[in-house]
């Protein structure tokens, strides 16, 4: 292209870039600033939460202490308890009443959760149904029928029998679904505390029937007459709702998905259970001599310094224990300091192993990692549960803070995976084979390791970094899923941990996506939205945007600022920016506040050559470029047919232009070139002469942002000599034209091909348009047998009626 270089300092690319801009034209008024500052969306900084994302100099939070005495009535599968609650008003406000969470009321048949559960549809937790379509009948799963029947047959929800103040005066209370307002006798002023007592009872749900976060599981085939149960007790006692600086009372109805946010406090809990039960619990056991044998106490002490697990209750002892049962009881007493919740598990089926995690440091030098599981857990649990606990603490502490509690536990029961302070519930098991052995699949092994890492990780987030799960699920699930991916890949990178950018592309281009910053109960697909997408986003932020050094420093700063405090999303966003020194508003806005996806297309590449302005060089180049064009098909066929050209037949008739063409250089052009050189400033001539001597390749690459989410452009450039080079262009390239950009890249070598995001770092949903030139798309084709057009399978009743009825033995 002649006269491409109009001035030494400006390379004019309009003939190329204008074509690209016209292809994705921005109409008047539709400009969207993808780099608009996020401060206009975030809450205004104040004395409680400052602009750096730190707790402000007047930050406060409430404290609630509990003393609870609970009894497990095994044959009734029922809890009866009394609790004394001491509430500390550290807020600057005067409170006339307190709100208490009654999570067990969710299971009542007239609860908001039950009444708003739809028949089919997206987002249902537990067994799903499908509505009728055409000639097909509506469907309801047997699991859904089982749940319906259990709820119908069992009276669920709390039975509140007494609410009195510290002097024994009856307090008025009002139950509103899963919440209860307790009216105080006197307003509770700032800096004061109040104490009240509450008696309650409830029937424990069968977890397998109702798909809950806790409950009992029945084992009818155990040797004991009537079988045995494992009891997992969580969200089991009335708990004070949080009172915060950003929302006041967090009194959202518990529907089931948005979990909870709670206040920190100290717990003193006495649990009376059948005497042959083993109890795992939040806190530290206060009376081991009352509930453990001398040998069990010795084993527990030995485990503190052991290199591998020590069985406190062996498999043989557990098997023997589950054969009998007793009418006697024992009371296990646990104390826990500075925790935001309390959970426990109880069963005569449990074996119990333990090993001390030698953490070192001043916070908690030795942490007891312990696992509780029945025979159904088998070798899978013996090998991997407690080891996974220790591995998690080792990795998470590097990214946040030393584990501050004395115990960390993993309990096997009906709950697939759930977390509470110092204790987690995890579901994978072995399978009993016909020969009496127990085996497990690779998937179950991976599931156990992954779920233990994830749930133990939750003790850090949100059990210590106390985010509001009722409002922002991603702040605990997303942050934790990111870190469990880090820990998991340090365990075994061949296990698919599900937090890579490639793992979220399907969801990001779907029509059921909602912004990450959506309240928990309104999210359509919780897994991708609250777990995978934020985890993948943080993975990208660490590996691609900030780099590990900046990200790790900022993330650890956030964790340490907010341990034992209550952060909001704005605190996280602001801390990550303030501590890393990088403006990330575009990243938070795109990934967390929008449903845009990543789809960067490389549309075209123009290879340009710098004009020297020397006519003897430039005209020769143009003559060669003309000669390199394909021969006209007509001319080729005329030549093949032997046609003689007119100029060859009458060669005696010629003129000047038969010897000279439009590429012939005249002295006029040469003089003009010399004048051009003479008029250049010394630095201009030097720059030109160097550029001509180097004769580099100038490539103009056109990119389109088809997904709307601005991201860095990562290029792998492959040259004709086979070598490759990586280039990382920051996301800010899109700041003025977020729909399309052109980039000039100058190279010494000649390009053969270019690939955008070659390692799938950015969650680009369509990798087919990431190549230039385009590549053949590889896929698969599968043969199939045609079905009847109606799609129905017809019953041959005439034949089927001849079938004899099988007995139970034959059918088995």
CSV table of C-alpha atoms in Angstrom, one decimal, residues 446-762:
chain,number,residue,atom,x,y,z
A,446,UNK,CA,-11.9,-38.1,44.6
A,447,UNK,CA,-15.2,-37.1,46.1
A,448,UNK,CA,-14.0,-37.7,49.7
A,449,UNK,CA,-10.7,-35.9,49.3
A,450,UNK,CA,-12.4,-33.0,47.6
A,451,UNK,CA,-15.3,-32.6,49.9
A,452,UNK,CA,-13.1,-32.8,53.1
A,453,UNK,CA,-10.8,-30.2,51.7
A,454,UNK,CA,-13.8,-28.0,50.7
A,455,UNK,CA,-15.7,-28.3,54.0
A,456,UNK,CA,-12.6,-28.0,56.3
A,457,UNK,CA,-11.7,-25.0,54.1
A,458,UNK,CA,-15.1,-23.5,55.1
A,459,UNK,CA,-13.9,-23.3,58.7
A,460,UNK,CA,-11.7,-20.5,57.4
A,461,UNK,CA,-14.4,-19.0,55.1
A,462,UNK,CA,-17.0,-18.3,56.4
A,463,UNK,CA,-16.7,-19.7,59.9
A,464,UNK,CA,-13.8,-17.3,60.8
A,465,UNK,CA,-14.0,-14.7,57.9
A,466,UNK,CA,-17.7,-14.3,58.7
A,467,UNK,CA,-19.4,-13.4,55.5
A,468,UNK,CA,-23.2,-13.2,55.1
A,469,UNK,CA,-24.2,-16.4,53.5
A,470,UNK,CA,-27.9,-15.5,53.5
A,471,UNK,CA,-27.2,-12.6,51.2
A,472,UNK,CA,-24.0,-13.4,49.2
A,473,UNK,CA,-23.4,-17.2,48.9
A,474,UNK,CA,-20.4,-16.6,46.6
A,475,UNK,CA,-18.5,-14.9,49.5
A,476,UNK,CA,-18.1,-18.2,51.3
A,477,UNK,CA,-18.6,-20.8,48.5
A,478,UNK,CA,-16.7,-18.9,45.8
A,479,UNK,CA,-13.7,-17.9,47.9
A,480,UNK,CA,-13.6,-21.3,49.4
A,481,UNK,CA,-13.9,-23.1,46.1
A,482,UNK,CA,-11.0,-21.1,44.7
A,483,UNK,CA,-8.8,-22.1,47.7
A,484,UNK,CA,-10.0,-25.7,47.7
A,485,UNK,CA,-8.9,-25.8,44.0
A,486,UNK,CA,-5.4,-24.5,45.1
A,487,UNK,CA,-5.2,-27.1,47.8
A,488,UNK,CA,-6.6,-29.9,45.6
A,489,UNK,CA,-4.1,-29.3,42.9
A,490,UNK,CA,-1.3,-29.5,45.5
A,491,UNK,CA,-2.8,-32.8,46.5
A,492,UNK,CA,-3.2,-34.3,43.0
A,493,UNK,CA,-3.5,-32.2,39.9
A,494,UNK,CA,-4.9,-35.1,37.9
A,495,UNK,CA,-8.2,-34.9,39.9
A,496,UNK,CA,-10.6,-32.5,38.1
A,497,UNK,CA,-11.2,-29.9,40.7
A,498,UNK,CA,-13.7,-27.9,38.6
A,499,UNK,CA,-12.4,-24.4,39.2
A,500,UNK,CA,-10.5,-23.9,35.9
A,501,UNK,CA,-11.7,-21.1,33.6
A,502,UNK,CA,-12.7,-23.8,31.1
A,503,UNK,CA,-15.1,-25.3,33.7
A,504,UNK,CA,-17.4,-22.2,33.6
A,505,UNK,CA,-17.7,-21.4,29.9
A,506,UNK,CA,-20.9,-23.4,29.4
A,507,UNK,CA,-22.7,-21.6,32.2
A,508,UNK,CA,-21.4,-18.2,31.1
A,509,UNK,CA,-23.0,-18.5,27.7
A,510,UNK,CA,-26.2,-20.0,28.9
A,511,UNK,CA,-29.6,-18.2,29.2
A,512,UNK,CA,-29.9,-19.1,32.9
A,513,UNK,CA,-27.0,-17.0,34.2
A,514,UNK,CA,-27.6,-14.3,36.7
A,515,UNK,CA,-24.9,-12.0,38.1
A,516,UNK,CA,-22.8,-13.4,40.9
A,517,UNK,CA,-24.0,-10.5,43.1
A,518,UNK,CA,-27.5,-12.0,43.2
A,519,UNK,CA,-29.1,-12.7,46.6
A,520,UNK,CA,-28.7,-16.4,47.3
A,521,UNK,CA,-32.4,-17.5,47.1
A,522,UNK,CA,-32.8,-15.8,43.7
A,523,UNK,CA,-29.9,-17.5,42.0
A,524,UNK,CA,-31.1,-19.9,39.3
A,525,UNK,CA,-28.2,-22.3,39.2
A,526,UNK,CA,-26.3,-22.2,42.5
A,527,UNK,CA,-23.4,-24.4,41.7
A,528,UNK,CA,-22.0,-22.6,38.7
A,529,UNK,CA,-23.0,-19.1,40.0
A,530,UNK,CA,-21.8,-19.3,43.6
A,531,UNK,CA,-19.0,-21.9,43.4
A,532,UNK,CA,-17.5,-22.3,39.9
A,533,UNK,CA,-17.8,-18.8,38.4
A,534,UNK,CA,-16.3,-16.8,41.3
A,535,UNK,CA,-13.6,-19.5,41.8
A,536,UNK,CA,-12.7,-19.4,38.2
A,537,UNK,CA,-12.7,-15.6,38.3
A,538,UNK,CA,-10.3,-15.6,41.2
A,539,UNK,CA,-8.1,-18.2,39.5
A,540,UNK,CA,-7.9,-15.9,36.5
A,541,UNK,CA,-7.2,-12.9,38.7
A,542,UNK,CA,-4.4,-14.7,40.4
A,543,UNK,CA,-2.8,-16.4,37.4
A,544,UNK,CA,-3.5,-14.0,34.6
A,545,UNK,CA,-4.4,-10.5,35.8
A,546,UNK,CA,-2.4,-9.8,38.9
A,547,UNK,CA,0.1,-12.6,39.1
A,548,UNK,CA,0.6,-14.8,42.1
A,549,UNK,CA,2.8,-12.4,44.2
A,550,UNK,CA,0.3,-9.5,44.1
A,551,UNK,CA,-2.8,-11.7,44.4
A,552,UNK,CA,-1.5,-13.8,47.3
A,553,UNK,CA,-0.4,-10.7,49.3
A,554,UNK,CA,-3.8,-9.0,48.8
A,555,UNK,CA,-5.9,-12.1,49.5
A,556,UNK,CA,-4.0,-12.8,52.7
A,557,UNK,CA,-4.4,-9.2,53.7
A,558,UNK,CA,-8.2,-9.5,53.2
A,559,UNK,CA,-8.3,-12.8,55.3
A,560,UNK,CA,-6.3,-11.3,58.2
A,561,UNK,CA,-8.2,-8.0,58.2
A,562,UNK,CA,-11.5,-9.8,58.5
A,563,UNK,CA,-10.8,-12.9,60.6
A,564,UNK,CA,-13.5,-13.1,63.3
A,565,UNK,CA,-15.2,-10.1,61.7
A,566,UNK,CA,-18.0,-9.7,59.1
A,567,UNK,CA,-16.8,-8.6,55.6
A,568,UNK,CA,-19.1,-7.5,52.8
A,569,UNK,CA,-18.3,-7.8,49.0
A,570,UNK,CA,-17.2,-4.2,49.0
A,571,UNK,CA,-14.6,-4.9,51.7
A,572,UNK,CA,-13.2,-7.7,49.6
A,573,UNK,CA,-13.2,-5.7,46.3
A,574,UNK,CA,-11.6,-2.7,48.0
A,575,UNK,CA,-9.0,-4.7,49.9
A,576,UNK,CA,-7.9,-6.6,46.8
A,577,UNK,CA,-7.4,-3.3,44.9
A,578,UNK,CA,-5.8,-1.4,47.8
A,579,UNK,CA,-3.4,-4.2,48.7
A,580,UNK,CA,-2.4,-5.2,45.1
A,581,UNK,CA,-2.1,-1.6,43.8
A,582,UNK,CA,-4.1,-2.4,40.7
A,583,UNK,CA,-7.4,-0.9,39.6
A,584,UNK,CA,-9.8,-3.9,39.2
A,585,UNK,CA,-13.1,-2.1,38.9
A,586,UNK,CA,-13.5,-3.4,35.4
A,587,UNK,CA,-12.9,-6.9,36.6
A,588,UNK,CA,-15.4,-6.8,39.5
A,589,UNK,CA,-18.0,-5.1,37.3
A,590,UNK,CA,-17.8,-7.6,34.5
A,591,UNK,CA,-17.4,-10.8,36.4
A,592,UNK,CA,-19.6,-10.1,39.5
A,593,UNK,CA,-22.2,-7.5,38.4
A,594,UNK,CA,-23.0,-8.6,34.8
A,595,UNK,CA,-23.9,-11.7,32.8
A,596,UNK,CA,-21.4,-10.8,30.0
A,597,UNK,CA,-19.2,-13.6,28.9
A,598,UNK,CA,-15.7,-13.8,27.4
A,599,UNK,CA,-15.6,-14.2,23.7
A,600,UNK,CA,-12.7,-12.4,22.0
A,601,UNK,CA,-12.4,-13.1,18.3
A,602,UNK,CA,-9.4,-12.4,16.1
A,603,UNK,CA,-11.0,-11.3,12.9
A,604,UNK,CA,-8.2,-10.4,10.5
A,605,UNK,CA,-4.5,-9.8,10.3
A,606,UNK,CA,-2.9,-7.3,7.9
A,607,UNK,CA,0.8,-7.8,7.0
A,608,UNK,CA,2.3,-4.4,6.2
A,609,UNK,CA,5.7,-3.5,4.9
A,610,UNK,CA,7.2,-0.1,5.7
A,611,UNK,CA,7.7,2.1,2.6
A,612,UNK,CA,11.3,3.3,2.4
A,613,UNK,CA,10.3,6.4,0.4
A,614,UNK,CA,13.2,5.6,-1.9
A,615,UNK,CA,11.5,5.2,-5.4
A,616,UNK,CA,14.1,2.7,-6.6
A,617,UNK,CA,13.3,0.4,-3.7
A,618,UNK,CA,9.5,1.0,-3.3
A,619,UNK,CA,8.6,0.8,-7.0
A,620,UNK,CA,10.6,-2.4,-7.4
A,621,UNK,CA,8.7,-3.9,-4.5
A,622,UNK,CA,5.4,-2.9,-6.1
A,623,UNK,CA,6.4,-4.4,-9.4
A,624,UNK,CA,7.2,-7.7,-7.6
A,625,UNK,CA,3.9,-7.6,-5.7
A,626,UNK,CA,2.1,-7.2,-9.1
A,627,UNK,CA,4.0,-10.1,-10.5
A,628,UNK,CA,3.1,-12.3,-7.6
A,629,UNK,CA,-0.6,-12.0,-8.2
A,630,UNK,CA,-2.3,-15.1,-9.6
A,631,UNK,CA,-2.4,-15.2,-13.4
A,632,UNK,CA,-5.8,-14.5,-14.9
A,633,UNK,CA,-7.7,-17.7,-15.7
A,634,UNK,CA,-8.6,-16.3,-19.1
A,635,UNK,CA,-4.9,-15.5,-19.8
A,636,UNK,CA,-3.9,-18.9,-18.7
A,637,UNK,CA,-6.3,-20.7,-20.9
A,638,UNK,CA,-5.5,-18.4,-23.9
A,639,UNK,CA,-1.9,-19.4,-23.5
A,640,UNK,CA,-2.8,-23.1,-23.2
A,641,UNK,CA,-4.7,-22.9,-26.4
A,642,UNK,CA,-1.7,-21.3,-28.1
A,643,UNK,CA,-3.2,-18.0,-28.9
A,644,UNK,CA,-0.7,-15.4,-30.2
A,645,UNK,CA,-0.8,-12.0,-28.6
A,646,UNK,CA,-1.2,-8.9,-30.7
A,647,UNK,CA,1.9,-7.3,-29.3
A,648,UNK,CA,3.9,-10.4,-30.4
A,649,UNK,CA,2.4,-10.5,-33.9
A,650,UNK,CA,3.2,-6.9,-34.6
A,651,UNK,CA,6.4,-6.4,-32.5
A,652,UNK,CA,7.6,-3.7,-34.9
A,653,UNK,CA,4.9,-1.4,-33.7
A,654,UNK,CA,6.0,-0.2,-30.2
A,655,UNK,CA,6.4,2.9,-28.2
A,656,UNK,CA,7.9,4.2,-24.9
A,657,UNK,CA,5.5,2.3,-22.7
A,658,UNK,CA,6.5,-1.0,-24.2
A,659,UNK,CA,9.9,-0.6,-22.5
A,660,UNK,CA,8.7,1.3,-19.4
A,661,UNK,CA,5.7,0.7,-17.1
A,662,UNK,CA,4.1,2.5,-14.2
A,663,UNK,CA,6.8,1.2,-11.9
A,664,UNK,CA,9.6,2.9,-13.9
A,665,UNK,CA,11.5,5.3,-11.7
A,666,UNK,CA,12.3,8.8,-13.0
A,667,UNK,CA,14.8,11.4,-11.8
A,668,UNK,CA,11.8,13.5,-10.7
A,669,UNK,CA,11.0,10.9,-8.1
A,670,UNK,CA,14.6,10.6,-7.2
A,671,UNK,CA,15.0,14.3,-6.7
A,672,UNK,CA,11.9,14.4,-4.7
A,673,UNK,CA,13.2,11.6,-2.4
A,674,UNK,CA,16.5,13.5,-2.0
A,675,UNK,CA,14.6,16.7,-1.0
A,676,UNK,CA,12.5,14.6,1.4
A,677,UNK,CA,15.7,13.3,3.1
A,678,UNK,CA,17.2,16.8,3.2
A,679,UNK,CA,14.1,18.3,4.9
A,680,UNK,CA,14.1,15.7,7.6
A,681,UNK,CA,15.4,16.6,11.0
A,682,UNK,CA,18.4,14.5,12.1
A,683,UNK,CA,16.5,12.4,14.5
A,684,UNK,CA,13.8,11.8,11.9
A,685,UNK,CA,16.3,10.6,9.3
A,686,UNK,CA,18.0,8.4,11.8
A,687,UNK,CA,14.7,6.8,12.7
A,688,UNK,CA,13.8,6.2,9.1
A,689,UNK,CA,17.2,4.8,8.1
A,690,UNK,CA,17.1,2.4,11.0
A,691,UNK,CA,13.5,1.3,10.2
A,692,UNK,CA,14.4,0.7,6.5
A,693,UNK,CA,17.6,-1.2,7.4
A,694,UNK,CA,15.7,-3.4,9.9
A,695,UNK,CA,12.8,-3.9,7.4
A,696,UNK,CA,10.5,-5.4,10.1
A,697,UNK,CA,7.1,-6.8,9.6
A,698,UNK,CA,4.1,-4.6,10.6
A,699,UNK,CA,1.0,-6.6,11.5
A,700,UNK,CA,-2.4,-5.0,12.3
A,701,UNK,CA,-4.6,-7.4,14.2
A,702,UNK,CA,-8.3,-6.8,14.5
A,703,UNK,CA,-10.2,-8.1,17.5
A,704,UNK,CA,-13.9,-8.2,18.3
A,705,UNK,CA,-15.4,-8.5,21.8
A,706,UNK,CA,-18.4,-10.6,21.1
A,707,UNK,CA,-19.2,-11.6,24.7
A,708,UNK,CA,-19.1,-8.1,26.2
A,709,UNK,CA,-16.8,-9.0,29.1
A,710,UNK,CA,-13.5,-7.2,28.6
A,711,UNK,CA,-10.4,-9.2,29.4
A,712,UNK,CA,-6.7,-9.2,28.5
A,713,UNK,CA,-5.9,-10.4,25.0
A,714,UNK,CA,-3.4,-13.2,25.4
A,715,UNK,CA,-1.6,-14.0,22.1
A,716,UNK,CA,0.5,-16.9,21.0
A,717,UNK,CA,2.3,-15.9,17.8
A,718,UNK,CA,3.8,-18.7,15.7
A,719,UNK,CA,6.4,-17.7,13.1
A,720,UNK,CA,7.3,-19.3,9.8
A,721,UNK,CA,10.5,-20.6,11.3
A,722,UNK,CA,8.5,-22.7,13.8
A,723,UNK,CA,9.3,-20.5,16.8
A,724,UNK,CA,6.6,-19.1,19.1
A,725,UNK,CA,6.2,-16.0,21.2
A,726,UNK,CA,3.6,-15.0,23.9
A,727,UNK,CA,2.2,-11.5,24.2
A,728,UNK,CA,-0.1,-10.4,27.0
A,729,UNK,CA,-2.1,-7.2,26.2
A,730,UNK,CA,-3.9,-5.8,29.3
A,731,UNK,CA,-7.7,-5.5,29.4
A,732,UNK,CA,-7.4,-1.7,29.3
A,733,UNK,CA,-6.9,-1.9,25.5
A,734,UNK,CA,-10.7,-2.0,25.4
A,735,UNK,CA,-11.3,1.2,27.4
A,736,UNK,CA,-12.2,3.5,24.5
A,737,UNK,CA,-13.7,0.9,22.1
A,738,UNK,CA,-15.0,-2.0,24.1
A,739,UNK,CA,-16.6,-3.7,21.1
A,740,UNK,CA,-13.6,-3.8,18.8
A,741,UNK,CA,-9.9,-2.9,18.8
A,742,UNK,CA,-7.0,-3.0,16.4
A,743,UNK,CA,-3.4,-3.6,17.6
A,744,UNK,CA,-0.2,-2.9,15.7
A,745,UNK,CA,2.5,-5.5,16.4
A,746,UNK,CA,5.9,-5.2,14.9
A,747,UNK,CA,8.1,-8.3,14.5
A,748,UNK,CA,11.4,-9.3,13.0
A,749,UNK,CA,10.1,-12.7,11.9
A,750,UNK,CA,7.2,-13.4,9.6
A,751,UNK,CA,4.0,-14.7,11.2
A,752,UNK,CA,2.5,-18.0,10.2
A,753,UNK,CA,-0.5,-18.0,12.7
A,754,UNK,CA,-1.9,-16.4,15.8
A,755,UNK,CA,-3.9,-17.9,18.6
A,756,UNK,CA,-5.9,-16.0,21.2
A,757,UNK,CA,-5.8,-17.5,24.8
A,758,UNK,CA,-4.0,-20.6,23.7
A,759,UNK,CA,-4.1,-22.1,27.3
A,760,UNK,CA,-7.7,-21.3,27.9
A,761,UNK,CA,-6.9,-18.9,30.7
A,762,UNK,CA,-9.7,-16.4,30.4
